PDB file of C-alpha atoms and ligand atoms in Angstrom:
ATOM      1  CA  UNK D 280       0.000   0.000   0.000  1.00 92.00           C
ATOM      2  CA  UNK D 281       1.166   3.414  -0.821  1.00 96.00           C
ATOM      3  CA  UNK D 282       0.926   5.986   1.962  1.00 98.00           C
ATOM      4  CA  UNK D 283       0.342   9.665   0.782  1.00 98.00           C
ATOM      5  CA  UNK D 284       0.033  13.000   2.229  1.00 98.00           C
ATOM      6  CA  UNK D 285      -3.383  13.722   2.551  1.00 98.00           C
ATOM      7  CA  UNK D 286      -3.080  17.630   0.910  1.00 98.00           C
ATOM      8  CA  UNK D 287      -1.417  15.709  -2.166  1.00 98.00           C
ATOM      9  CA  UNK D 288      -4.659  13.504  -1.733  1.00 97.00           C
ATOM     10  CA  UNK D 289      -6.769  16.492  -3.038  1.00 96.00           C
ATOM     11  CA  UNK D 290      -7.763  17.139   0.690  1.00 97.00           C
ATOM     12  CA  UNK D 291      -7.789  20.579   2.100  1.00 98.00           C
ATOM     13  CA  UNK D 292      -6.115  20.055   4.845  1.00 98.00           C
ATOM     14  CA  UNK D 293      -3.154  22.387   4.057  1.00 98.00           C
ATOM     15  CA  UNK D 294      -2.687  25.100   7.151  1.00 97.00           C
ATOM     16  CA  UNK D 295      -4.748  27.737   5.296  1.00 97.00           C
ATOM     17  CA  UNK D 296      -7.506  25.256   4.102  1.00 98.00           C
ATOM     18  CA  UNK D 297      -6.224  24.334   0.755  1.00 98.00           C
ATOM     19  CA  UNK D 298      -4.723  21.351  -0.888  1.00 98.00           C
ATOM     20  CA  UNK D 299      -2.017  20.781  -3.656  1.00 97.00           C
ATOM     21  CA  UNK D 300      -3.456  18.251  -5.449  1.00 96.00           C
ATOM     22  CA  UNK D 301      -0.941  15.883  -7.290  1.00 95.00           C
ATOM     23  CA  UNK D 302      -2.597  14.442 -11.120  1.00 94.00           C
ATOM     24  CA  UNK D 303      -0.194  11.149 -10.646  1.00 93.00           C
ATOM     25  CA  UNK D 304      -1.508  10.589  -7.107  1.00 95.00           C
ATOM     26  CA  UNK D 305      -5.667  11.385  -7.757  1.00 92.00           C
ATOM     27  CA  UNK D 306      -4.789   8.301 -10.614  1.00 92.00           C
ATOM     28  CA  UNK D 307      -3.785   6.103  -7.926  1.00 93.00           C
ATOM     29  CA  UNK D 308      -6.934   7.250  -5.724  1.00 91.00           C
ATOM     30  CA  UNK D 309      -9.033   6.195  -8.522  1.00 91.00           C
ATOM     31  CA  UNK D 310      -7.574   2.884  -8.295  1.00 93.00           C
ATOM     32  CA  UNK D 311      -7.950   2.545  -4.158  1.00 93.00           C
ATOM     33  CA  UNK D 312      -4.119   2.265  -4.347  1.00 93.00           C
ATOM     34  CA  UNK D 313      -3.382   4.645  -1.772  1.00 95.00           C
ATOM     35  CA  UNK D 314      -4.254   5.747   2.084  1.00 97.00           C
ATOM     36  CA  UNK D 315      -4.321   9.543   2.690  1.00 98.00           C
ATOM     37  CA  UNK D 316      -2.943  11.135   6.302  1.00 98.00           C
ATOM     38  CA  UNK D 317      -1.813  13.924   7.160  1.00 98.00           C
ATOM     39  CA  UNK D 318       0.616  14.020  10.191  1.00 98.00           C
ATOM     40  CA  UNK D 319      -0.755  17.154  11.426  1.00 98.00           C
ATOM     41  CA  UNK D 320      -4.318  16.592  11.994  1.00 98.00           C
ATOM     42  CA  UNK D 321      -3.016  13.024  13.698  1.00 98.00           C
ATOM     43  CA  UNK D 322      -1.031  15.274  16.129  1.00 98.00           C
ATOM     44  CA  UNK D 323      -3.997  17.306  17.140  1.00 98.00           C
ATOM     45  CA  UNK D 324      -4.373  20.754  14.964  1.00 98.00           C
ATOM     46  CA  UNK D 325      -7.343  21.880  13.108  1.00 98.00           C
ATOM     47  CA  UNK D 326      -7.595  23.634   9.891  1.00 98.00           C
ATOM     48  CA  UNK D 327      -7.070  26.271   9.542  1.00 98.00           C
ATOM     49  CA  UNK D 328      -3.989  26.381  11.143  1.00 98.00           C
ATOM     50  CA  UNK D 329      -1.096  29.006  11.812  1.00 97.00           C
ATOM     51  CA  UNK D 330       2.308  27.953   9.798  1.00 98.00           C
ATOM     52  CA  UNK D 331       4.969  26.321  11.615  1.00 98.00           C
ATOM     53  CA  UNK D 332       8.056  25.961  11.215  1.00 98.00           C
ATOM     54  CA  UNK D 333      11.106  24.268  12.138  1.00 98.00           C
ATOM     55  CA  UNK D 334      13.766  26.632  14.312  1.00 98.00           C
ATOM     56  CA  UNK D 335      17.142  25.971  14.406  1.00 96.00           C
ATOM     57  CA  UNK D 336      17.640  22.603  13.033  1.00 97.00           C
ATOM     58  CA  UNK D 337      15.430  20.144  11.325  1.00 98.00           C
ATOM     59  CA  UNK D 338      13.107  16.969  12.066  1.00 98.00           C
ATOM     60  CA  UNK D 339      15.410  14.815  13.309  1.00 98.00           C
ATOM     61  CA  UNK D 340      17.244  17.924  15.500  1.00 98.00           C
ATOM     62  CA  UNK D 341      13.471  18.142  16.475  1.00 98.00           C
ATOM     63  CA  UNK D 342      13.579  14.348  17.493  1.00 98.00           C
ATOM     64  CA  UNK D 343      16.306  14.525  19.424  1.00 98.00           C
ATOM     65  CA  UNK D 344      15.704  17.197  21.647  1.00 98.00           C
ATOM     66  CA  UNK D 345      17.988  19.816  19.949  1.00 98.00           C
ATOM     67  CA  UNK D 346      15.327  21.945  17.849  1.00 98.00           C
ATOM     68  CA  UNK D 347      11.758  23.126  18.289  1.00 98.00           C
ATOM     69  CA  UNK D 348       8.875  23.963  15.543  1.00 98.00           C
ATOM     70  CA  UNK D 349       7.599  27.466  16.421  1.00 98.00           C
ATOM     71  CA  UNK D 350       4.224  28.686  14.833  1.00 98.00           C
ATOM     72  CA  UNK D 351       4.036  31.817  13.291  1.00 97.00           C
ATOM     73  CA  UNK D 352       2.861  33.827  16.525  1.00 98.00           C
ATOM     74  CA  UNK D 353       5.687  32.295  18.423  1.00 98.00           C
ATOM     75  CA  UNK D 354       4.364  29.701  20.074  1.00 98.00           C
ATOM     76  CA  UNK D 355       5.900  26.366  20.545  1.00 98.00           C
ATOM     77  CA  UNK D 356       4.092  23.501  18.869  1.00 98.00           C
ATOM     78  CA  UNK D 357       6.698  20.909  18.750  1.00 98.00           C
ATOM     79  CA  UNK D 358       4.766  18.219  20.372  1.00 98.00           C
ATOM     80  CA  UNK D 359       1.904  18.298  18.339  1.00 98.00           C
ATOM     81  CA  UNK D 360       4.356  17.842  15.465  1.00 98.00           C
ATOM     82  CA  UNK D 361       6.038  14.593  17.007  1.00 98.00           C
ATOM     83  CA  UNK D 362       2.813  13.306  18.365  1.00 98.00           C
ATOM     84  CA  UNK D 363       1.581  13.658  14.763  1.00 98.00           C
ATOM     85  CA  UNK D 364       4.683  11.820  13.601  1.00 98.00           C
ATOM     86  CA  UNK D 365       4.307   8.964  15.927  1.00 98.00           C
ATOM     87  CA  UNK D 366       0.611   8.535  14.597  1.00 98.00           C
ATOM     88  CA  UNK D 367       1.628   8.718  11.272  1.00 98.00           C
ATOM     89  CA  UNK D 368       3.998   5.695  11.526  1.00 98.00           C
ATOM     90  CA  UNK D 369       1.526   3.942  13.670  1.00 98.00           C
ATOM     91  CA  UNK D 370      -0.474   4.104  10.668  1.00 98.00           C
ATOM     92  CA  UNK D 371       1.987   3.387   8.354  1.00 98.00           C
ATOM     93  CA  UNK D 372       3.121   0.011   9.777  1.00 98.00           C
ATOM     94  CA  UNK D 373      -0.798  -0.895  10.054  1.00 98.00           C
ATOM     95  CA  UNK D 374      -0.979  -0.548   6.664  1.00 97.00           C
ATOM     96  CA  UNK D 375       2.227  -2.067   5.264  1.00 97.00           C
ATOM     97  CA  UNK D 376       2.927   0.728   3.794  1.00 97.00           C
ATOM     98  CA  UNK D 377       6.020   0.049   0.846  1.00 95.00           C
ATOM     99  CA  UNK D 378       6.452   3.769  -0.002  1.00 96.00           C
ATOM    100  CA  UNK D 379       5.115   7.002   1.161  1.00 98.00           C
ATOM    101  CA  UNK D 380       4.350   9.773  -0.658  1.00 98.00           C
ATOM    102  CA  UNK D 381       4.894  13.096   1.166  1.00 98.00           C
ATOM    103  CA  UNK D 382       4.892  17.090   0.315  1.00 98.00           C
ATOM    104  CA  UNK D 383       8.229  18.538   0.323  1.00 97.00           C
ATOM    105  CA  UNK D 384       9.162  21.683   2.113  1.00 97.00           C
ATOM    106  CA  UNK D 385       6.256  20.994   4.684  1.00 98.00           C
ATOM    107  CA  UNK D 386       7.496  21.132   8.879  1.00 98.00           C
ATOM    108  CA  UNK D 387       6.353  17.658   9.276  1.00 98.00           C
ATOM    109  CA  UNK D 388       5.887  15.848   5.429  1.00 98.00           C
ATOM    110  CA  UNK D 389       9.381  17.552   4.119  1.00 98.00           C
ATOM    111  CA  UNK D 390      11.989  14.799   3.069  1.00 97.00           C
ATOM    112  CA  UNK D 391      14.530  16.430   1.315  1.00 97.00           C
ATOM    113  CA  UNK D 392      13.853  20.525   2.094  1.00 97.00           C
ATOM    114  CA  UNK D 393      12.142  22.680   4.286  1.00 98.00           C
ATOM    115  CA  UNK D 394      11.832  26.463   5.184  1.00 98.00           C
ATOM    116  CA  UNK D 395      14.440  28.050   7.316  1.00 97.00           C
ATOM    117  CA  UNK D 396      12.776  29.191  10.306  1.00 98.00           C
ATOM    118  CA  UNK D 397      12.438  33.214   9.884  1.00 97.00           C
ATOM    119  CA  UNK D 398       8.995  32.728   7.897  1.00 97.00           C
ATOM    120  CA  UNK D 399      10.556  34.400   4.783  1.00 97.00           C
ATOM    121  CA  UNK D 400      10.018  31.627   2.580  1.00 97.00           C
ATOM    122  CA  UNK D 401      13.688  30.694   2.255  1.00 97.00           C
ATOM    123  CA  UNK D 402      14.607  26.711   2.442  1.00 97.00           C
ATOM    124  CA  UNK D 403      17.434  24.962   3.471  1.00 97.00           C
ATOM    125  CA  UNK D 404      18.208  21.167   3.234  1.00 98.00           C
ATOM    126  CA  UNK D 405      16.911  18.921   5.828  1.00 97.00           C
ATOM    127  CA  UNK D 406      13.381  17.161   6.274  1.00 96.00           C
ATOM    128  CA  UNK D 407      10.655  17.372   8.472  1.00 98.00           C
ATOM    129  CA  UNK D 408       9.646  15.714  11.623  1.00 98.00           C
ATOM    130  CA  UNK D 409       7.215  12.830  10.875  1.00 98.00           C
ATOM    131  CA  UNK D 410       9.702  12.040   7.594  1.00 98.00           C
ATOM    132  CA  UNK D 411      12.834  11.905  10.470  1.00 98.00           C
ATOM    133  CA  UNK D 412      11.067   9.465  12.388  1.00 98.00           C
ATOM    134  CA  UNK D 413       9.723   7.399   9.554  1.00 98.00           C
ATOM    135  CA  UNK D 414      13.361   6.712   8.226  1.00 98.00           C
ATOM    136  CA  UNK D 415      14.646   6.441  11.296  1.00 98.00           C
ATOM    137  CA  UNK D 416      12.073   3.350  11.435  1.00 98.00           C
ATOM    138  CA  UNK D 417      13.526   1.945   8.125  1.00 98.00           C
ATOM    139  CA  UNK D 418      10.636   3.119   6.100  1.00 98.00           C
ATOM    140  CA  UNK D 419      11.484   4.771   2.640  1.00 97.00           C
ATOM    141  CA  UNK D 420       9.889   8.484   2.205  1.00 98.00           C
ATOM    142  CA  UNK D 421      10.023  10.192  -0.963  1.00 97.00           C
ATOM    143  CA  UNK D 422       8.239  13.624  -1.973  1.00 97.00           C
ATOM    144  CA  UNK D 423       5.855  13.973  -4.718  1.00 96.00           C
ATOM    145  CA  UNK D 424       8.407  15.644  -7.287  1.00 93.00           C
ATOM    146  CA  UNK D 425      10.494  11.767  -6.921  1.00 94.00           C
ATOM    147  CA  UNK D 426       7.909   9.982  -7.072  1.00 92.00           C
ATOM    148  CA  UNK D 427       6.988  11.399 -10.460  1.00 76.00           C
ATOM    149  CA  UNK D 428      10.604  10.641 -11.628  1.00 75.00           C
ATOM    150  CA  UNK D 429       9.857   7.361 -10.647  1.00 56.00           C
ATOM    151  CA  UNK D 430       6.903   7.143 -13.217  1.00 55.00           C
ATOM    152  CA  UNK D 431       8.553   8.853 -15.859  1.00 45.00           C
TER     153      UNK D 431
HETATM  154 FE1  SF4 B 653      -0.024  18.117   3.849  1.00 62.54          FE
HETATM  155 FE2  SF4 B 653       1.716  16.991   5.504  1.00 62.54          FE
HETATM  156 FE3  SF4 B 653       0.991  19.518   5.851  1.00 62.54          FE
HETATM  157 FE4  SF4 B 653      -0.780  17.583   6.353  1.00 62.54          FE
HETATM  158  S1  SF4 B 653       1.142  17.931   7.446  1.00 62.54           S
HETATM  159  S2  SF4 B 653      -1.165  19.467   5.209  1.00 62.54           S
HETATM  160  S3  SF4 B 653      -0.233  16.116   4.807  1.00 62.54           S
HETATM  161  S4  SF4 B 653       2.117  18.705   4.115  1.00 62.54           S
END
C-alpha cells in the first residue's frame, strides 16, 4: 500500500484550508491504491492552522531534543508535530505501507527541504519531523516531485 500526504490527496487540509493536489496521485486514488494522512491533523491541529516551522535545526534535531517547531505567533508547537509523527507511523506500519508519498518543504511531510525558520520563505536542506522518524524506522519516504521521476 502506498501511503500519501493527505493535501497531495486532493484534501484541504493544508494550514490555510487548501490542498495541492498531485494528477499522478488522484490516478492512484481512482484505483484505491493509496491511504491519505496527514501528520498534522493526527497530532492534534485543526484547519485552519497558523504555519509552523522548524527553528534551528530540522526533524530529526526536532527528534532529538535539539530543535523546536515554532508557529508563526511564536508559540511552541513541537509536540503536536512529534505526536503527529508517531501517529503517522503507527499508521503506516498498520498498513504495510512500501512507499510514502509526502509534500516537500512541509514542517512535518518535508523529506529532502524545508523552510528556514524566519517565515521568509527561504529553504534549506533537511526534512521534516514525521519524515525523520519514519526513516529512522527503516521506512522509505520520498516527496511527490520523486515519485513522479519514478513514473517517468
Ligand atoms: Fe499536507 Fe503533511 Fe501539511 Fe498535512 S502535514 S497538510 S499532509 S504537508
Amino acid at each position: 500500500m502506498i501511503v500519501v500526504s493527505s493535501c497531495l490527496a486532493g484534501l484541504p487540509v493544508r494550514y490555510n484550508g487548501t490542498d495541492c493536489l498531485d494528477q499522478k496521485i488522484r490516478k492512484l486514488i481512482e484505483e484505491n491504491k493509496v491511504i491519505p494522512v496527514c501528520p498534522e491533523l493526527l497530532g492534534g491541529f485543526s484547519t485552519p492552522r497558523e504555519p509552523a516551522e522548524i527553528v534551528n535545526g530540522s526533524g530529526e534535531d526536532v527528534l532529538d531534543g535539539k530543535a523546536k517547531v515554532i508557529a508563526k505567533s511564536g508559540e511552541d508547537v513541537t509536540e503536536l508535530y512529534i505526536k503527529g509523527a508517531y501517529a503517522t507511523l503507527k499508521k503506516a506500519k498498520e498498513v504495510n505501507a512500501t512507499i510514502i508519498v509526502l509534500k516537500e518543504n512541509s514542517p512535518s511531510c518535508g523529506s529532502s527541504m524545508i523552510y528556514n525558520g524566519e517565515f521568509k520563505g527561504e529553504k534549506i536542506a533537511g526534512y521534516g519531523v514525521t519524515t525523520a522518524l519514519l526513516r529512522r524506522n527503516g521506512l522509505q519516504v520520498i516527496s511527490e516531485e520523486q515519485f513522479g521521476e519514478n513514473l517517468s
